[in-house]
N, CA and C atoms as an extended XYZ file, in Angstrom:
378
Properties=species:S:1:pos:R:3:atomname:S:1:resname:S:1:resid:I:1 pbc="F F F"
N       -61.005      107.657      -89.702 N   VAL     1
C       -61.182      106.310      -89.167 CA  VAL     1
C       -62.317      106.329      -88.150 C   VAL     1
N       -63.212      105.390      -88.288 N   GLN     2
C       -64.311      105.239      -87.328 CA  GLN     2
C       -64.151      103.887      -86.632 C   GLN     2
N       -64.301      103.910      -85.329 N   LEU     3
C       -64.176      102.702      -84.524 CA  LEU     3
C       -65.478      102.452      -83.786 C   LEU     3
N       -65.895      101.208      -83.765 N   GLN     4
C       -67.128      100.826      -83.083 CA  GLN     4
C       -66.818       99.675      -82.149 C   GLN     4
N       -66.910       99.941      -80.856 N   ALA     5
C       -66.656       98.907      -79.863 CA  ALA     5
C       -67.976       98.281      -79.428 C   ALA     5
N       -67.938       96.987      -79.153 N   SER     6
C       -69.132       96.280      -78.702 CA  SER     6
C       -68.716       95.042      -77.923 C   SER     6
N       -69.701       94.401      -77.293 N   GLY     7
C       -69.451       93.138      -76.628 CA  GLY     7
C       -69.445       93.179      -75.114 C   GLY     7
N       -69.567       94.358      -74.537 N   GLY     8
C       -69.567       94.441      -73.093 CA  GLY     8
C       -70.841       93.874      -72.496 C   GLY     8
N       -70.879       93.808      -71.168 N   GLY     9
C       -72.063       93.309      -70.505 CA  GLY     9
C       -71.863       93.183      -69.017 C   GLY     9
N       -72.883       92.641      -68.358 N   LEU    10
C       -72.861       92.386      -66.918 CA  LEU    10
C       -72.631       90.890      -66.720 C   LEU    10
N       -71.530       90.546      -66.063 N   VAL    11
C       -71.175       89.150      -65.863 CA  VAL    11
C       -70.734       88.936      -64.423 C   VAL    11
N       -70.556       87.674      -64.067 N   GLN    12
C       -70.072       87.329      -62.739 CA  GLN    12
C       -68.566       87.098      -62.778 C   GLN    12
N       -67.949       87.213      -61.638 N   ALA    13
C       -66.516       86.956      -61.533 CA  ALA    13
C       -66.207       85.557      -62.064 C   ALA    13
N       -65.153       85.475      -62.853 N   GLY    14
C       -64.770       84.212      -63.452 CA  GLY    14
C       -65.315       83.991      -64.844 C   GLY    14
N       -66.291       84.785      -65.248 N   ASP    15
C       -66.887       84.656      -66.579 CA  ASP    15
C       -65.975       85.251      -67.650 C   ASP    15
N       -66.424       85.097      -68.898 N   SER    16
C       -65.666       85.604      -70.044 CA  SER    16
C       -66.554       86.463      -70.936 C   SER    16
N       -65.911       87.328      -71.686 N   LEU    17
C       -66.571       88.133      -72.705 CA  LEU    17
C       -65.624       88.248      -73.889 C   LEU    17
N       -66.189       88.571      -75.048 N   ARG    18
C       -65.352       88.907      -76.191 CA  ARG    18
C       -65.759       90.293      -76.678 C   ARG    18
N       -64.851       91.229      -76.529 N   LEU    19
C       -65.081       92.587      -76.999 CA  LEU    19
C       -64.613       92.698      -78.443 C   LEU    19
N       -65.340       93.482      -79.221 N   SER    20
C       -64.994       93.679      -80.630 CA  SER    20
C       -64.790       95.155      -80.908 C   SER    20
N       -63.890       95.419      -81.822 N   CYS    21
C       -63.641       96.792      -82.269 CA  CYS    21
C       -63.608       96.756      -83.789 C   CYS    21
N       -64.649       97.288      -84.404 N   ALA    22
C       -64.730       97.311      -85.859 CA  ALA    22
C       -64.212       98.645      -86.371 C   ALA    22
N       -63.289       98.575      -87.323 N   ALA    23
C       -62.683       99.784      -87.872 CA  ALA    23
C       -63.153      100.006      -89.297 C   ALA    23
N       -63.434      101.260      -89.624 N   ALA    24
C       -63.830      101.620      -90.982 CA  ALA    24
C       -63.103      102.894      -91.374 C   ALA    24
N       -62.725      102.969      -92.646 N   GLY    25
C       -62.039      104.159      -93.106 CA  GLY    25
C       -60.885      103.813      -94.018 C   GLY    25
N       -60.003      104.761      -94.168 N   ARG    26
C       -58.887      104.600      -95.102 CA  ARG    26
C       -57.771      103.758      -94.503 C   ARG    26
N       -57.307      102.795      -95.267 N   ASP    27
C       -56.107      102.013      -94.910 CA  ASP    27
C       -56.165      101.439      -93.498 C   ASP    27
N       -57.258      100.803      -93.124 N   VAL    28
C       -57.367      100.269      -91.765 CA  VAL    28
C       -56.323       99.198      -91.495 C   VAL    28
N       -55.788       98.579      -92.537 N   SER    29
C       -54.764       97.548      -92.326 CA  SER    29
C       -53.463       98.142      -91.806 C   SER    29
N       -53.314       99.449      -91.885 N   ARG    30
C       -52.095      100.106      -91.388 CA  ARG    30
C       -52.243      100.608      -89.946 C   ARG    30
N       -53.319      100.254      -89.313 N   LEU    31
C       -53.587      100.763      -87.974 CA  LEU    31
C       -52.971       99.906      -86.875 C   LEU    31
N       -52.402      100.557      -85.896 N   PHE    32
C       -52.153       99.948      -84.599 CA  PHE    32
C       -53.453      100.126      -83.814 C   PHE    32
N       -53.907       99.091      -83.143 N   VAL    33
C       -55.166       99.183      -82.407 CA  VAL    33
C       -54.944       98.780      -80.956 C   VAL    33
N       -55.484       99.568      -80.067 N   GLY    34
C       -55.324       99.289      -78.649 CA  GLY    34
C       -56.640       99.330      -77.911 C   GLY    34
N       -56.627       98.738      -76.738 N   TRP    35
C       -57.776       98.795      -75.824 CA  TRP    35
C       -57.335       99.507      -74.546 C   TRP    35
N       -58.192      100.376      -74.093 N   PHE    36
C       -57.993      101.084      -72.839 CA  PHE    36
C       -59.268      100.929      -72.025 C   PHE    36
N       -59.189      101.200      -70.743 N   ARG    37
C       -60.392      101.142      -69.908 CA  ARG    37
C       -60.369      102.247      -68.886 C   ARG    37
N       -61.573      102.627      -68.466 N   GLN    38
C       -61.699      103.680      -67.475 CA  GLN    38
C       -62.773      103.299      -66.479 C   GLN    38
N       -62.350      103.137      -65.246 N   ALA    39
C       -63.274      102.850      -64.155 CA  ALA    39
C       -63.745      104.162      -63.545 C   ALA    39
N       -64.889      104.155      -62.870 N   PRO    40
C       -65.401      105.388      -62.272 CA  PRO    40
C       -64.382      106.026      -61.328 C   PRO    40
N       -64.136      107.307      -61.517 N   GLY    41
C       -63.233      108.030      -60.651 CA  GLY    41
C       -61.762      107.800      -60.912 C   GLY    41
N       -61.455      107.036      -61.960 N   LYS    42
C       -60.058      106.739      -62.259 CA  LYS    42
C       -59.698      107.236      -63.657 C   LYS    42
N       -58.401      107.331      -63.892 N   GLU    43
C       -57.930      107.730      -65.212 CA  GLU    43
C       -58.031      106.555      -66.182 C   GLU    43
N       -58.113      106.896      -67.459 N   ARG    44
C       -58.122      105.872      -68.488 CA  ARG    44
C       -56.765      105.181      -68.503 C   ARG    44
N       -56.769      103.857      -68.560 N   GLU    45
C       -55.530      103.116      -68.498 CA  GLU    45
C       -55.402      102.139      -69.658 C   GLU    45
N       -54.170      101.853      -70.013 N   PHE    46
C       -53.847      100.915      -71.079 CA  PHE    46
C       -54.207       99.494      -70.645 C   PHE    46
N       -54.783       98.746      -71.599 N   VAL    47
C       -55.097       97.347      -71.359 CA  VAL    47
C       -54.250       96.449      -72.271 C   VAL    47
N       -54.350       96.686      -73.577 N   ALA    48
C       -53.646       95.826      -74.538 CA  ALA    48
C       -53.599       96.532      -75.882 C   ALA    48
N       -52.643       96.138      -76.721 N   ALA    49
C       -52.552       96.722      -78.056 CA  ALA    49
C       -51.844       95.761      -78.987 C   ALA    49
N       -52.125       95.949      -80.276 N   MET    50
C       -51.553       95.088      -81.307 CA  MET    50
C       -50.922       95.952      -82.382 C   MET    50
N       -49.787       95.503      -82.900 N   SER    51
C       -49.131       96.223      -83.988 CA  SER    51
C       -49.952       96.089      -85.260 C   SER    51
N       -49.653       96.898      -86.239 N   ARG    52
C       -50.496       96.926      -87.422 CA  ARG    52
C       -50.474       95.617      -88.201 C   ARG    52
N       -49.389       94.907      -88.162 N   GLY    53
C       -49.340       93.624      -88.850 CA  GLY    53
C       -49.904       92.489      -88.019 C   GLY    53
N       -50.123       92.757      -86.749 N   GLY    54
C       -50.648       91.728      -85.857 CA  GLY    54
C       -49.601       90.817      -85.271 C   GLY    54
N       -48.338       91.051      -85.587 N   SER    55
C       -47.294       90.142      -85.119 CA  SER    55
C       -46.848       90.429      -83.696 C   SER    55
N       -47.160       91.619      -83.215 N   ARG    56
C       -46.736       91.993      -81.865 CA  ARG    56
C       -47.934       92.441      -81.054 C   ARG    56
N       -47.937       92.037      -79.792 N   THR    57
C       -48.972       92.465      -78.861 CA  THR    57
C       -48.330       92.834      -77.536 C   THR    57
N       -49.000       93.679      -76.808 N   GLU    58
C       -48.584       94.022      -75.457 CA  GLU    58
C       -49.812       94.055      -74.560 C   GLU    58
N       -49.601       93.683      -73.313 N   TYR    59
C       -50.680       93.663      -72.341 CA  TYR    59
C       -50.214       94.326      -71.054 C   TYR    59
N       -51.141       94.935      -70.349 N   SER    60
C       -50.800       95.453      -69.035 CA  SER    60
C       -50.602       94.275      -68.089 C   SER    60
N       -49.855       94.504      -67.050 N   ASP    61
C       -49.587       93.425      -66.098 CA  ASP    61
C       -50.868       92.907      -65.455 C   ASP    61
N       -51.846       93.775      -65.287 N   SER    62
C       -53.070       93.385      -64.593 CA  SER    62
C       -53.953       92.441      -65.409 C   SER    62
N       -53.738       92.372      -66.722 N   VAL    63
C       -54.583       91.511      -67.551 CA  VAL    63
C       -53.799       90.418      -68.260 C   VAL    63
N       -52.497       90.467      -68.197 N   LYS    64
C       -51.664       89.484      -68.891 CA  LYS    64
C       -52.021       88.072      -68.422 C   LYS    64
N       -52.210       87.194      -69.373 N   GLY    65
C       -52.587       85.825      -69.062 CA  GLY    65
C       -54.083       85.601      -69.000 C   GLY    65
N       -54.862       86.675      -68.937 N   ARG    66
C       -56.325       86.546      -68.888 CA  ARG    66
C       -56.996       87.133      -70.129 C   ARG    66
N       -56.384       88.119      -70.731 N   PHE    67
C       -56.945       88.788      -71.903 CA  PHE    67
C       -56.101       88.419      -73.124 C   PHE    67
N       -56.762       88.271      -74.277 N   THR    68
C       -56.061       87.893      -75.497 CA  THR    68
C       -56.581       88.692      -76.683 C   THR    68
N       -55.658       89.262      -77.433 N   LEU    69
C       -56.017       90.010      -78.629 CA  LEU    69
C       -55.994       89.112      -79.860 C   LEU    69
N       -56.886       89.411      -80.806 N   SER    70
C       -56.835       88.760      -82.105 CA  SER    70
C       -57.448       89.705      -83.125 C   SER    70
N       -57.289       89.361      -84.382 N   ARG    71
C       -57.741       90.240      -85.445 CA  ARG    71
C       -58.255       89.368      -86.585 C   ARG    71
N       -59.279       89.836      -87.307 N   ASN    72
C       -59.737       89.067      -88.452 CA  ASN    72
C       -58.763       89.247      -89.612 C   ASN    72
N       -58.866       88.381      -90.606 N   ASN    73
C       -57.898       88.398      -91.702 CA  ASN    73
C       -57.899       89.716      -92.463 C   ASN    73
N       -59.033       90.323      -92.578 N   ALA    74
C       -59.121       91.594      -93.298 CA  ALA    74
C       -58.612       92.763      -92.483 C   ALA    74
N       -58.300       92.488      -91.205 N   LYS    75
C       -57.790       93.523      -90.290 CA  LYS    75
C       -58.789       94.651      -90.086 C   LYS    75
N       -60.076       94.352      -90.253 N   THR    76
C       -61.094       95.364      -90.034 CA  THR    76
C       -61.706       95.274      -88.644 C   THR    76
N       -61.503       94.155      -87.978 N   THR    77
C       -62.063       93.980      -86.640 CA  THR    77
C       -61.013       93.375      -85.717 C   THR    77
N       -60.866       93.985      -84.540 N   MET    78
C       -59.982       93.425      -83.530 CA  MET    78
C       -60.825       92.956      -82.358 C   MET    78
N       -60.408       91.844      -81.808 N   TYR    79
C       -61.140       91.256      -80.698 CA  TYR    79
C       -60.273       91.249      -79.437 C   TYR    79
N       -60.914       91.430      -78.316 N   LEU    80
C       -60.266       91.277      -77.022 CA  LEU    80
C       -61.043       90.225      -76.246 C   LEU    80
N       -60.479       89.026      -76.156 N   GLN    81
C       -61.086       87.967      -75.361 CA  GLN    81
C       -60.699       88.194      -73.912 C   GLN    81
N       -61.686       88.361      -73.068 N   VAL    82
C       -61.424       88.640      -71.664 CA  VAL    82
C       -61.946       87.483      -70.847 C   VAL    82
N       -61.039       86.766      -70.224 N   ASP    83
C       -61.366       85.589      -69.431 CA  ASP    83
C       -61.069       85.818      -67.961 C   ASP    83
N       -61.609       84.942      -67.132 N   SER    84
C       -61.368       85.004      -65.681 CA  SER    84
C       -61.584       86.411      -65.151 C   SER    84
N       -62.705       86.994      -65.510 N   LEU    85
C       -62.968       88.382      -65.132 CA  LEU    85
C       -63.055       88.552      -63.622 C   LEU    85
N       -62.577       89.690      -63.172 N   LYS    86
C       -62.580       90.048      -61.760 CA  LYS    86
C       -63.391       91.326      -61.571 C   LYS    86
N       -63.913       91.555      -60.384 N   PRO    87
C       -64.652       92.810      -60.159 CA  PRO    87
C       -63.826       94.048      -60.494 C   PRO    87
N       -62.532       93.983      -60.294 N   GLU    88
C       -61.681       95.143      -60.587 CA  GLU    88
C       -61.506       95.390      -62.079 C   GLU    88
N       -62.011       94.481      -62.908 N   ASP    89
C       -62.015       94.710      -64.357 CA  ASP    89
C       -63.197       95.578      -64.794 C   ASP    89
N       -64.097       95.874      -63.874 N   THR    90
C       -65.254       96.704      -64.204 CA  THR    90
C       -64.814       98.075      -64.677 C   THR    90
N       -65.255       98.445      -65.870 N   ALA    91
C       -64.862       99.719      -66.471 CA  ALA    91
C       -65.559       99.867      -67.815 C   ALA    91
N       -65.459      101.060      -68.373 N   VAL    92
C       -65.818      101.256      -69.774 CA  VAL    92
C       -64.560      100.961      -70.587 C   VAL    92
N       -64.694      100.087      -71.557 N   TYR    93
C       -63.565       99.683      -72.390 CA  TYR    93
C       -63.652      100.415      -73.726 C   TYR    93
N       -62.551      101.037      -74.101 N   TYR    94
C       -62.463      101.799      -75.338 CA  TYR    94
C       -61.426      101.170      -76.262 C   TYR    94
N       -61.750      101.131      -77.551 N   CYS    95
C       -60.709      100.798      -78.504 CA  CYS    95
C       -60.222      102.105      -79.143 C   CYS    95
N       -58.962      102.096      -79.498 N   ALA    96
C       -58.317      103.277      -80.059 CA  ALA    96
C       -57.357      102.842      -81.152 C   ALA    96
N       -57.058      103.758      -82.056 N   ALA    97
C       -56.202      103.390      -83.186 CA  ALA    97
C       -55.298      104.543      -83.586 C   ALA    97
N       -54.197      104.160      -84.208 N   LYS    98
C       -53.248      105.123      -84.756 CA  LYS    98
C       -52.575      104.490      -85.953 C   LYS    98
N       -52.190      105.318      -86.904 N   TYR    99
C       -51.405      104.816      -88.017 CA  TYR    99
C       -49.947      104.706      -87.581 C   TYR    99
N       -49.243      103.753      -88.158 N   GLY   100
C       -47.835      103.620      -87.853 CA  GLY   100
C       -47.147      102.705      -88.843 C   GLY   100
N       -45.825      102.819      -88.895 N   ILE   101
C       -45.050      101.929      -89.757 CA  ILE   101
C       -44.930      100.569      -89.083 C   ILE   101
N       -44.602       99.565      -89.858 N   LEU   102
C       -44.569       98.194      -89.359 CA  LEU   102
C       -43.702       98.025      -88.123 C   LEU   102
N       -42.578       98.713      -88.082 N   THR   103
C       -41.613       98.507      -86.999 CA  THR   103
C       -41.802       99.463      -85.827 C   THR   103
N       -42.814      100.294      -85.881 N   ALA   104
C       -43.026      101.258      -84.792 CA  ALA   104
C       -43.337      100.523      -83.496 C   ALA   104
N       -42.883      101.058      -82.382 N   PRO   105
C       -43.197      100.420      -81.100 CA  PRO   105
C       -44.679      100.583      -80.767 C   PRO   105
N       -45.179       99.676      -79.974 N   ILE   106
C       -46.557       99.771      -79.501 CA  ILE   106
C       -46.607      100.786      -78.366 C   ILE   106
N       -47.519      101.712      -78.478 N   SER   107
C       -47.641      102.746      -77.458 CA  SER   107
C       -48.716      102.393      -76.437 C   SER   107
N       -48.438      102.741      -75.179 N   ARG   108
C       -49.409      102.562      -74.101 CA  ARG   108
C       -49.991      103.903      -73.660 C   ARG   108
N       -49.676      104.933      -74.378 N   ASP   109
C       -50.062      106.301      -74.021 CA  ASP   109
C       -51.345      106.678      -74.744 C   ASP   109
N       -52.372      107.064      -73.999 N   THR   110
C       -53.634      107.454      -74.629 CA  THR   110
C       -53.433      108.599      -75.608 C   THR   110
N       -52.493      109.477      -75.329 N   GLY   111
C       -52.272      110.637      -76.175 CA  GLY   111
C       -51.723      110.317      -77.542 C   GLY   111
N       -51.234      109.101      -77.723 N   ASP   112
C       -50.676      108.706      -79.021 CA  ASP   112
C       -51.727      108.156      -79.972 C   ASP   112
N       -52.946      108.004      -79.498 N   TYR   113
C       -54.012      107.424      -80.314 CA  TYR   113
C       -55.037      108.509      -80.667 C   TYR   113
N       -55.092      108.916      -81.918 N   PRO   114
C       -56.019      109.975      -82.304 CA  PRO   114
C       -57.454      109.502      -82.560 C   PRO   114
N       -57.636      108.225      -82.781 N   TYR   115
C       -58.970      107.716      -83.114 CA  TYR   115
C       -59.497      106.843      -81.975 C   TYR   115
N       -60.746      107.112      -81.583 N   TRP   116
C       -61.335      106.409      -80.450 CA  TRP   116
C       -62.745      105.955      -80.777 C   TRP   116
N       -63.106      104.780      -80.263 N   GLY   117
C       -64.478      104.327      -80.324 CA  GLY   117
C       -65.267      104.878      -79.152 C   GLY   117
N       -66.541      104.518      -79.081 N   GLN   118
C       -67.430      105.112      -78.093 CA  GLN   118
C       -67.393      104.414      -76.740 C   GLN   118
N       -66.786      103.261      -76.634 N   GLY   119
C       -66.704      102.561      -75.364 CA  GLY   119
C       -67.809      101.545      -75.180 C   GLY   119
N       -67.487      100.489      -74.454 N   THR   120
C       -68.474       99.466      -74.121 CA  THR   120
C       -68.289       99.099      -72.648 C   THR   120
N       -69.387       99.056      -71.915 N   GLN   121
C       -69.337       98.853      -70.466 CA  GLN   121
C       -69.170       97.375      -70.129 C   GLN   121
N       -68.208       97.105      -69.264 N   VAL   122
C       -68.032       95.775      -68.697 CA  VAL   122
C       -68.215       95.889      -67.193 C   VAL   122
N       -69.169       95.142      -66.657 N   THR   123
C       -69.423       95.142      -65.224 CA  THR   123
C       -69.320       93.724      -64.713 C   THR   123
N       -68.462       93.528      -63.718 N   VAL   124
C       -68.212       92.198      -63.169 CA  VAL   124
C       -68.663       92.186      -61.718 C   VAL   124
N       -69.623       91.346      -61.410 N   SER   125
C       -70.118       91.248      -60.036 CA  SER   125
C       -69.387       90.126      -59.307 C   SER   125
N       -69.237       90.304      -58.001 N   SER   126
C       -68.506       89.311      -57.200 CA  SER   126
C       -69.423       88.214      -56.708 C   SER   126
């Protein structure tokens, strides 16, 4: 599985961005896909994730209500709409994926995701 993240940029507080994660490879429709972020000097942290069917999503408390996941019909691209950005959202954002059965729980653990994209930088100025 290959993942390509894009859509980051330099924005002002309160602005919005749409991050994309394009997946290529075998059986991408069976993938759970998540977003993580890593700020300078900090550990990589969970942001949001979607189950393979798209029926379930989870968000970290810090982004709930501001970030929204969606997926195209072919399930080859996942989007993270990030609204009301804050300076503390500044980080490199990574998409990650894992195979799983339909009923598997959504994981927030970086170690559970074997496939990673290259990251896209989001910088929010105050």
